[in-house]
Coordinates of C-alpha atoms and ligand atoms in Angstrom, one line a residue:
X1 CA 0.0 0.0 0.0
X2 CA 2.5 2.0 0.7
X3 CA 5.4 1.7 -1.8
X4 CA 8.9 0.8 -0.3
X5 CA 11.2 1.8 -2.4
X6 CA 10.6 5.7 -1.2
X7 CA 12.8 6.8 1.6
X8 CA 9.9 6.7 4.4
X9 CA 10.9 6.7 7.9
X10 CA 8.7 3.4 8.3
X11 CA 10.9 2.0 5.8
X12 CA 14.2 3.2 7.8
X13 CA 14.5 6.7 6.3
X14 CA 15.0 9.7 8.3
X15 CA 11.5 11.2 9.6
X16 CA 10.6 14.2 8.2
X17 CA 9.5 15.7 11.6
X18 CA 12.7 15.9 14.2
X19 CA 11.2 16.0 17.3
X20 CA 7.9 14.2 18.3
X21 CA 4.2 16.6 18.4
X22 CA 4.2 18.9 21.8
X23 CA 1.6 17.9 24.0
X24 CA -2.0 18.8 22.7
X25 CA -3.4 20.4 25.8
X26 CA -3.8 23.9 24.5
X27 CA -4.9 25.8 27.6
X28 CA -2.7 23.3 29.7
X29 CA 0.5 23.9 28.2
X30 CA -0.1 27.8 28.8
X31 CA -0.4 28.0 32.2
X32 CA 2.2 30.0 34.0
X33 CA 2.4 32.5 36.6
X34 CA -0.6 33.8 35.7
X35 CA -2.8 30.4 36.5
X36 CA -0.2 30.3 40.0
X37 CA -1.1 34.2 41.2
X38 CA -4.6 33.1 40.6
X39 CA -4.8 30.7 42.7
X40 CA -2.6 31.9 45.2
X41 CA -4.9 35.0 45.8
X42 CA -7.8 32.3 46.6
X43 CA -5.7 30.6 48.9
X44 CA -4.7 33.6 50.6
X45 CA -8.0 35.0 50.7
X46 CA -9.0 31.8 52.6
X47 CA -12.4 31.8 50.6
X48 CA -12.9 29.0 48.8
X49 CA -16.2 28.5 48.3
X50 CA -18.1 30.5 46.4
X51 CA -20.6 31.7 48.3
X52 CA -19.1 32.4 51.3
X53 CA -16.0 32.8 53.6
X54 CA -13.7 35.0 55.5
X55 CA -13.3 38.1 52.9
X56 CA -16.6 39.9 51.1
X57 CA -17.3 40.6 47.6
X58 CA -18.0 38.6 44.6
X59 CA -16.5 35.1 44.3
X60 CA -14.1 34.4 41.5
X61 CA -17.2 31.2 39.9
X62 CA -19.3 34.8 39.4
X63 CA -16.5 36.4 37.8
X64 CA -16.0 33.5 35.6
X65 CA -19.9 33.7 35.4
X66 CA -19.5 37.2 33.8
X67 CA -16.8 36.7 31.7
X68 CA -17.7 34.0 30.1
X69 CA -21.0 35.3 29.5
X70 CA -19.6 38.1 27.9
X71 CA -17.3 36.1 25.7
X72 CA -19.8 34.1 23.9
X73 CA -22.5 36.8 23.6
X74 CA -25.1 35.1 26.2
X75 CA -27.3 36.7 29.0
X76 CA -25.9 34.3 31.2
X77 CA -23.5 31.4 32.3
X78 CA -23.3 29.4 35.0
X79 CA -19.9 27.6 36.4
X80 CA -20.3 23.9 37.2
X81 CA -18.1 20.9 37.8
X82 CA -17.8 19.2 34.5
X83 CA -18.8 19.3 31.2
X84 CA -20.9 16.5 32.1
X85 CA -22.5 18.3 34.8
X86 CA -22.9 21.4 32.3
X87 CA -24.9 18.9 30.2
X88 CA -27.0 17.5 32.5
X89 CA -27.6 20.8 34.0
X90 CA -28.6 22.0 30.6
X91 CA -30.8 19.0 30.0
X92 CA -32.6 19.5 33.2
X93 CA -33.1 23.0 32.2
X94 CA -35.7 22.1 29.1
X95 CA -37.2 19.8 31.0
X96 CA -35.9 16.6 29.6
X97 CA -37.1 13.2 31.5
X98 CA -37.9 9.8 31.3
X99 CA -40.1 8.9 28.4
X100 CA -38.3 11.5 26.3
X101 CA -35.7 10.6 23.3
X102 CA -32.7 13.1 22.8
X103 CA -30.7 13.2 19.6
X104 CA -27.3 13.4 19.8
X105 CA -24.0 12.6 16.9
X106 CA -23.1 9.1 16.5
X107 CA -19.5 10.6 17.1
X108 CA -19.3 12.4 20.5
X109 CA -17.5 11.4 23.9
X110 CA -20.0 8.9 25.3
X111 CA -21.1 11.8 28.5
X112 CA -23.2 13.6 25.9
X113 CA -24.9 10.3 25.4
X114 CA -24.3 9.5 29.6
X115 CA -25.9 12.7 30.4
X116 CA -29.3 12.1 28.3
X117 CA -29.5 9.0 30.7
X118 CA -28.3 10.5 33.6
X119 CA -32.1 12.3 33.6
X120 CA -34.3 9.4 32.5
X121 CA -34.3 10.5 28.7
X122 CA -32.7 7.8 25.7
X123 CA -30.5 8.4 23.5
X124 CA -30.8 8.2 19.8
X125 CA -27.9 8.4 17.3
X126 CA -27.6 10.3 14.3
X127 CA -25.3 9.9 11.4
X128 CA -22.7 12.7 10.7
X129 CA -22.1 13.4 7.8
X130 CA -18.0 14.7 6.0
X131 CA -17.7 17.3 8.5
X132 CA -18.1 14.7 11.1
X133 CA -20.5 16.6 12.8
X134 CA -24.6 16.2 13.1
X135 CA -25.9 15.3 9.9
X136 CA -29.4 17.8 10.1
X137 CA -31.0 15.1 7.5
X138 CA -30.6 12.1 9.3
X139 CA -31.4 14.1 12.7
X140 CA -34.6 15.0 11.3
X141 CA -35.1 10.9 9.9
X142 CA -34.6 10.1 13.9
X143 CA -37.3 12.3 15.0
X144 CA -40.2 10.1 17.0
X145 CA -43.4 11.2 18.7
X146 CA -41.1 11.1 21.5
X147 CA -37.8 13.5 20.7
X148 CA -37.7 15.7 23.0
X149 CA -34.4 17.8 22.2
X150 CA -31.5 17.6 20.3
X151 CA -27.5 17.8 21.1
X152 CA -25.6 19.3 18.4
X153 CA -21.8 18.7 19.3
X154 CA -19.0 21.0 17.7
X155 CA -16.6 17.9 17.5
X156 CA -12.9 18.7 17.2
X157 CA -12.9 22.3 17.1
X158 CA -15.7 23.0 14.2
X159 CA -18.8 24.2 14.3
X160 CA -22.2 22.2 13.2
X161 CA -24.4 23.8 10.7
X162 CA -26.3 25.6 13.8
X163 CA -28.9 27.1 11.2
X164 CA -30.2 23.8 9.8
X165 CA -30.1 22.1 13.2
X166 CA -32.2 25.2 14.5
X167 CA -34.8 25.1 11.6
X168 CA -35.2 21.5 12.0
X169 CA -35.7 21.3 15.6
X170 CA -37.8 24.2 15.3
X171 CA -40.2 22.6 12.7
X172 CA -40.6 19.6 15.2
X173 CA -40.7 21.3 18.2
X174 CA -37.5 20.5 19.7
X175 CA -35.2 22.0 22.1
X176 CA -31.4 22.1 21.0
X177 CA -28.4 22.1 23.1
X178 CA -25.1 22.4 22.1
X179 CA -22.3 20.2 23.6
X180 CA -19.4 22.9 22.9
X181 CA -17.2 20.8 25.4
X182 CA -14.5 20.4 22.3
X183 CA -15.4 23.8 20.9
X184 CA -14.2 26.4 22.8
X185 CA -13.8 29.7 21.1
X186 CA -15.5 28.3 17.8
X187 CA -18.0 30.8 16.3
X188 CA -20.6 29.8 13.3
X189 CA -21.8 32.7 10.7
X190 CA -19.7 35.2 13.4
X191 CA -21.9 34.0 16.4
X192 CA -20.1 32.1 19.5
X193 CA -21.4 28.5 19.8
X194 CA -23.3 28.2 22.9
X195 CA -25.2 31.0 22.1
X196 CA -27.3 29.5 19.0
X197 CA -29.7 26.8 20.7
X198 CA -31.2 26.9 24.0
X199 CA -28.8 26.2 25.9
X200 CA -24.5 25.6 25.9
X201 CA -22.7 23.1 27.4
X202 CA -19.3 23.3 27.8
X203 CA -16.2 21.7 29.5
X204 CA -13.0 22.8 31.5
X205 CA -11.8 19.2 31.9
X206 CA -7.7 19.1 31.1
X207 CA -7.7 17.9 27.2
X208 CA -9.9 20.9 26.5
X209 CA -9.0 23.8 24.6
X210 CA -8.9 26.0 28.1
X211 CA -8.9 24.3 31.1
X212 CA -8.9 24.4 35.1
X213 CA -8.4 20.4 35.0
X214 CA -11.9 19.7 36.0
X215 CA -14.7 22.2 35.4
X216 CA -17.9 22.9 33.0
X217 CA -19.7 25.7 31.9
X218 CA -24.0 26.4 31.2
X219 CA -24.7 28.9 28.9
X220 CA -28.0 30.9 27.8
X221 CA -30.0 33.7 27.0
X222 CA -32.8 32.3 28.5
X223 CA -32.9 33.5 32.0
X224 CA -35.9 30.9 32.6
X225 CA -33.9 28.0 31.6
X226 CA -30.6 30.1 33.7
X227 CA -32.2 29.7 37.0
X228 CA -33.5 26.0 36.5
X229 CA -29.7 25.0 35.4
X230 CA -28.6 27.1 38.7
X231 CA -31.4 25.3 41.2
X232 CA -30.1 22.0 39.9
X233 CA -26.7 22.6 40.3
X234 CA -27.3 24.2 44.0
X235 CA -28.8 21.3 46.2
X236 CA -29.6 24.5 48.4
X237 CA -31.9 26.1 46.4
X238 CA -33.0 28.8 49.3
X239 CA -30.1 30.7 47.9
X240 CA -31.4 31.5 44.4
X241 CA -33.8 33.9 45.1
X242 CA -37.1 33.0 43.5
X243 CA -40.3 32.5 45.3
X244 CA -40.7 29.0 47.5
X245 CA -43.6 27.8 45.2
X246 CA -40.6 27.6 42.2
X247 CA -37.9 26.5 44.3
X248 CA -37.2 22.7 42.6
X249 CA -34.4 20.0 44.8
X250 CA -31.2 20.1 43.6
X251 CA -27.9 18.2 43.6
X252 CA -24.3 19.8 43.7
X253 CA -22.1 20.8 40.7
X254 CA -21.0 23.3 42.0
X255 CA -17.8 25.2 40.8
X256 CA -15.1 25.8 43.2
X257 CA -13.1 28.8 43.9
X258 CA -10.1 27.5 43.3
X259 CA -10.8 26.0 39.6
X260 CA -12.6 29.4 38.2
X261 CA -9.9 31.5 39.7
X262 CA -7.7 29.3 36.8
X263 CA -10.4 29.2 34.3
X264 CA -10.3 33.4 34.8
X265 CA -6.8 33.4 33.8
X266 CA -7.3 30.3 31.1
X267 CA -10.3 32.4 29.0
X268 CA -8.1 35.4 29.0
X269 CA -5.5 33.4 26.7
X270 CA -7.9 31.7 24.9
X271 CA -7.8 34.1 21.2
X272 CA -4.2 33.9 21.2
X273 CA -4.1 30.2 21.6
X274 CA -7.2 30.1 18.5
X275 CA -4.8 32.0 16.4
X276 CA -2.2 30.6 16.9
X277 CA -3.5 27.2 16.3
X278 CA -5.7 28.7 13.2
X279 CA -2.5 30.3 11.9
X280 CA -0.4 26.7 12.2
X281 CA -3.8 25.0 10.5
X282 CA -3.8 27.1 7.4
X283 CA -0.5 26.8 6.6
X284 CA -0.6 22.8 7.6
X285 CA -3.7 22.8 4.9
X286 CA -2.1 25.1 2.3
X287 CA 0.9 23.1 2.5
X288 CA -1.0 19.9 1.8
X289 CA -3.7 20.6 -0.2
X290 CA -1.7 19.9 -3.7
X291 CA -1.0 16.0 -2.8
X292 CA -4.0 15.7 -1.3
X293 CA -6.3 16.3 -5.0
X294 CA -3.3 14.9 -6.7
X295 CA -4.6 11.4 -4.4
X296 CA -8.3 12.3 -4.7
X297 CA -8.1 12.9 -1.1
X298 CA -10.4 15.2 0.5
X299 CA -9.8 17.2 4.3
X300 CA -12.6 17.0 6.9
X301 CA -15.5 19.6 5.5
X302 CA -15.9 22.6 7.3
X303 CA -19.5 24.4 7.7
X304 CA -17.4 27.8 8.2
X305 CA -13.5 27.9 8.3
X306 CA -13.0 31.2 10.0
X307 CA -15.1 30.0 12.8
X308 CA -13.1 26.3 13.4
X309 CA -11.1 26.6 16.7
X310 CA -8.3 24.6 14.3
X311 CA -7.5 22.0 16.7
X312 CA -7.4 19.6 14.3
X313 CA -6.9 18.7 10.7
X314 CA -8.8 15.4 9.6
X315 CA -8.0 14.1 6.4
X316 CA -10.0 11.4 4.3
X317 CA -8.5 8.5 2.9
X318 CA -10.2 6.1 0.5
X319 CA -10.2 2.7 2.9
X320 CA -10.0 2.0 6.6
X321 CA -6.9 -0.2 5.3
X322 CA -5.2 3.5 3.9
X323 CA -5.7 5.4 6.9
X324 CA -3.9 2.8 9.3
X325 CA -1.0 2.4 7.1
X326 CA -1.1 6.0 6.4
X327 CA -1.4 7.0 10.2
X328 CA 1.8 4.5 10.9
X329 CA 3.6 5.7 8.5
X330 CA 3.3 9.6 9.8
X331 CA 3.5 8.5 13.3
X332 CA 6.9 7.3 12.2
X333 CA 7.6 10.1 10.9
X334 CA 7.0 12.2 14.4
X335 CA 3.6 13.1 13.5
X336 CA 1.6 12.0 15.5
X337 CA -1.4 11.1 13.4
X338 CA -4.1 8.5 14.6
X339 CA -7.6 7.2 12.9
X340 CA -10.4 8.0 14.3
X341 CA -12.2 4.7 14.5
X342 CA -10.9 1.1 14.9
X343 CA -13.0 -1.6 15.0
X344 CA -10.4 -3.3 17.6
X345 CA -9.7 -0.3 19.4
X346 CA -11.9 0.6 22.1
X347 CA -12.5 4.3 22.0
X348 CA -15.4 6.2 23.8
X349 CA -16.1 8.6 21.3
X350 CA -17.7 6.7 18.7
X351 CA -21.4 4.9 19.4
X352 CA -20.3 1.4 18.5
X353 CA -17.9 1.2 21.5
X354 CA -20.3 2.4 24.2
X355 CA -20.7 -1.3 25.5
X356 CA -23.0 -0.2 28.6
X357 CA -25.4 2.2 26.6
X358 CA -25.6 0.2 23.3
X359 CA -26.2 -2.9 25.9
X360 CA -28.7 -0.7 27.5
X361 CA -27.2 -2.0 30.5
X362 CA -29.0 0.0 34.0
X363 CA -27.9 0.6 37.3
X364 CA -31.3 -0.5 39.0
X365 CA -34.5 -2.0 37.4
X366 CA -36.4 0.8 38.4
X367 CA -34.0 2.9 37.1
X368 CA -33.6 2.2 33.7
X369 CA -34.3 4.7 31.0
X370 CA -34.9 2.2 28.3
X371 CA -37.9 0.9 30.5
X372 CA -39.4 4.1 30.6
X373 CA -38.7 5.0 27.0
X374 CA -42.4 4.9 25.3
X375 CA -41.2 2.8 22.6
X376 CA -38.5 -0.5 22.1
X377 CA -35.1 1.3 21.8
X378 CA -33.0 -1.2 19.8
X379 CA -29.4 -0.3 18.8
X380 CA -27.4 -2.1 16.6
X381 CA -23.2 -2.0 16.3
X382 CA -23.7 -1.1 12.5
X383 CA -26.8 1.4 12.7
X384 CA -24.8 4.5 11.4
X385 CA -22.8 3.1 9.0
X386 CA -21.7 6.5 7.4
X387 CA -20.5 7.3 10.6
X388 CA -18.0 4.4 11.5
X389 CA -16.5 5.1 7.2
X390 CA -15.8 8.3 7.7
X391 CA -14.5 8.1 10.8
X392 CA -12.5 4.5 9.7
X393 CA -10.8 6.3 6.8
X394 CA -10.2 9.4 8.8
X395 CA -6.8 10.7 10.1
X396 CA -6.4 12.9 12.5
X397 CA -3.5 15.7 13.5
X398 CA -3.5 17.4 16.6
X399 CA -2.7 21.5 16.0
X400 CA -1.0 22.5 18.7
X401 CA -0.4 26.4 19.2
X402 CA 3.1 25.1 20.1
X403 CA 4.4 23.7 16.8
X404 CA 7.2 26.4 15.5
X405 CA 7.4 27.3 11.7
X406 CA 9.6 24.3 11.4
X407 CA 7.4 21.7 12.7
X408 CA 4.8 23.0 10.9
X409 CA 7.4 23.0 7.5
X410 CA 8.1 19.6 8.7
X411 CA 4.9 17.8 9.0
X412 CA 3.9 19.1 5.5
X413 CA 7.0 17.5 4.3
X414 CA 6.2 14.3 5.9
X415 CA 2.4 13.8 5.1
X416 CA 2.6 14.8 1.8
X417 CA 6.1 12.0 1.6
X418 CA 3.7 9.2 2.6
X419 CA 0.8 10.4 0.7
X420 CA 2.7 11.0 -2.6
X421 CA 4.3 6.8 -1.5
X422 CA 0.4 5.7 -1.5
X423 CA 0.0 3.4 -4.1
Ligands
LIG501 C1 -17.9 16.3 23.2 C2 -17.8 16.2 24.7 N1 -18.9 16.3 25.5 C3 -18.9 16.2 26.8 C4 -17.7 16.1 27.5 C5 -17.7 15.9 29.0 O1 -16.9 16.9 29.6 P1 -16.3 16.5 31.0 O2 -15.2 15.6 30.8 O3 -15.8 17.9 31.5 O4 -17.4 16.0 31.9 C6 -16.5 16.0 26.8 C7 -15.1 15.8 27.4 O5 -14.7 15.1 28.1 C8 -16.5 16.0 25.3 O6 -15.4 15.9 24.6

């Protein structure tokens, strides 16, 4: 497949690349001084909870609150423990339960799929389509009597066609969240995701594009669906300041001090780190784009470049068989390249691998969600087959901000070596 008489590193040549990727933990990788004042203050200040302590004034979660508000354009955020917890929060919010179906991607980390559960509610997957995101046509095929809502996940940096998804739900009655976990900074037609469907979800965990290690984010313009996010995530509800008769019970995700003092500090950096890793993307695209028609080989599709927070670049081969030797071949080269979906490999971001959901397995009788679903629920390892293609012939680069002009010179170099050696 791929011919051995070029000079390939897999074949004992020299790799292209020197030295091995950089870590990809964008926001991670960042944090300095900055992150350790932060924190320090909070410490110092001995108040770290948010609301209350030793020293007055407003905690650093409702600064975070604020800013993050501001940033994507919403009347209001609200800080949480996970992105999980953001999703859930969300999903209470529109009043999803058991009996309800929730749409969400066929390719998402399994929590999207863990939260619908999490409140009684089933989930039903959707194809995506070449941009591996939502498909809005087979979204719309997988509404029942029963669909509730829909998840729209910005997978891998880009942005989901947030118009069509919103028409459609509309047209059916749906509510739409976002899952904007991955997504970060990613805008669609100019506008922030999070701040097109009901409501946002997004995460602070480490991998993400800013982080605090652990952390999650609600966003909305609805102030409605606000406080019924907040009364969930506050088990004491007393302290949200509506009238007894709406007070609902409540659990606890809630953010601590300590975390959104980081996350403060981690949003601030956030446009540098998307231009820098837009900047590195174009060039890693422009620099490939010749080999890649001269192959027939197509890059991931994006609904709107300028809006991708870039922290990938997927590339299409034509057979599962390609992209394996193709993603050897570049790992071997320093690049570290990996396909998005192996049969063999367990991964959690693709449906077909979610043993426990797909086995609709429960963690009490009474509590299952597929008993309370108002129809059989039946999934099958091979019921979005579009899905597990693309994502079988798909290889995927990580764009650090971190790669210097000569890793960037030299990854070009070495993908478009081993895709010029394809047979
Ligand atoms: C698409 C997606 N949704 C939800 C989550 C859940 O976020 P968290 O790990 O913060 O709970 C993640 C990340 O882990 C994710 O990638």
């Amino acid at each position: 497949m791929i011919a051995d008489e070029t000079r390939l590193a897999i074949h004992g040549g020299t790799p292209a690349k020197q030295y091995p990727d950089p870590p990809m933990y964008p926001g991670g990788m960042a944090i300095d001084e900055e992150e350790e004042a932060a924190v320090l203050e909070v410490l110092r200040s001995k108040r770290l909870f948010r609301y209350y302590g030793p020293t007055p004034g407003p905690s650093k979660a409702e600064e975070l609150e604020q800013a993050f508000a501001a940033a994507k354009g919403v009347g209001h955020a609200l800080g949480v423990t996970s992105g999980t917890a953001a999703l859930v929060c969300a999903l209470h919010a529109i009043g999803v339960g058991p009996g309800d179906e929730v749409i969400i991607p066929a390719y998402t980390w399994i929590a999207t799929a863990t939260a619908v559960l999490a409140v009684g509610a089933v989930p039903i997957m959707a194809e995506v389509d070449e941009s591996l995101l939502l498909d809005p046509t087979d979204f719309e095929a997988k509404i029942s009597p029963y669909t509730k809502a829909v998840i729209a996940v910005h997978m891998r940096g880009a942005p989901c066609r947030m118009d069509a998804v919103i028409e459609a739900a509309r047209r059916h009655g749906l509510k739409v969240v976002e899952d904007c976990a991955q997504a970060n900074g990613a805008t669609y037609q100019g506008r922030e995701v999070g701040s097109w469907g009901d409501v946002g979800a997004y995460s602070l965990q480490f991998n993400k594009i800013v982080t605090s290690g652990e952390g999650g984010m609600v966003t909305t313009d609805s102030l409605e669906l606000y406080q019924r996010a907040a009364l969930f995530h506050d088990v004491n509800t007393s302290r949200h300041n509506l009238p007894e008769d709406k007070l609902l019970w409540g659990i606890n995700f809630r953010m601590p001090e300590l975390l959104a003092a980081v996350a403060l500090v981690q949003m601030r950096k956030l446009g540098g780190l998307l231009d820098a890793m837009r900047a590195r993307k174009r060039m890693l695209k422009a620099g490939m784009a010749d080999v890649l028609a001269e192959k027939g080989l197509t890059f991931r599709t994006l609904h709107d470049e300028a809006g991708d927070a870039a922290i990938a670049t997927i590339l299409f081969m034509q057979t599962p068989q390609q992209a394996q030797a193709v993603s050897e071949a570049l790992r071997a080269e320093n690049i570290g390249a990996g396909v998005l979906y192996r049969p063999e490999a367990r991964d959690y971001h693709i449906y077909a691998h979610w043993t426990p959901v797909m086995q609709q397995r429960a963690w009490s009788a009474g509590g299952n969600p597929w008993r309370w679903a108002q129809r059989p629920i039946e999934y099958r390892q091979d019921m979005c087959p579009r899905t597990l293609d693309l994502l079988g012939r798909a290889v995927h680069l990580n764009v650090s901000p971190l790669l210097s002009n000569e890793d960037v010179e030299e990854t070009i170099e070495g993908v478009n070596r081993v895709l010029k050696a394809l047979a």
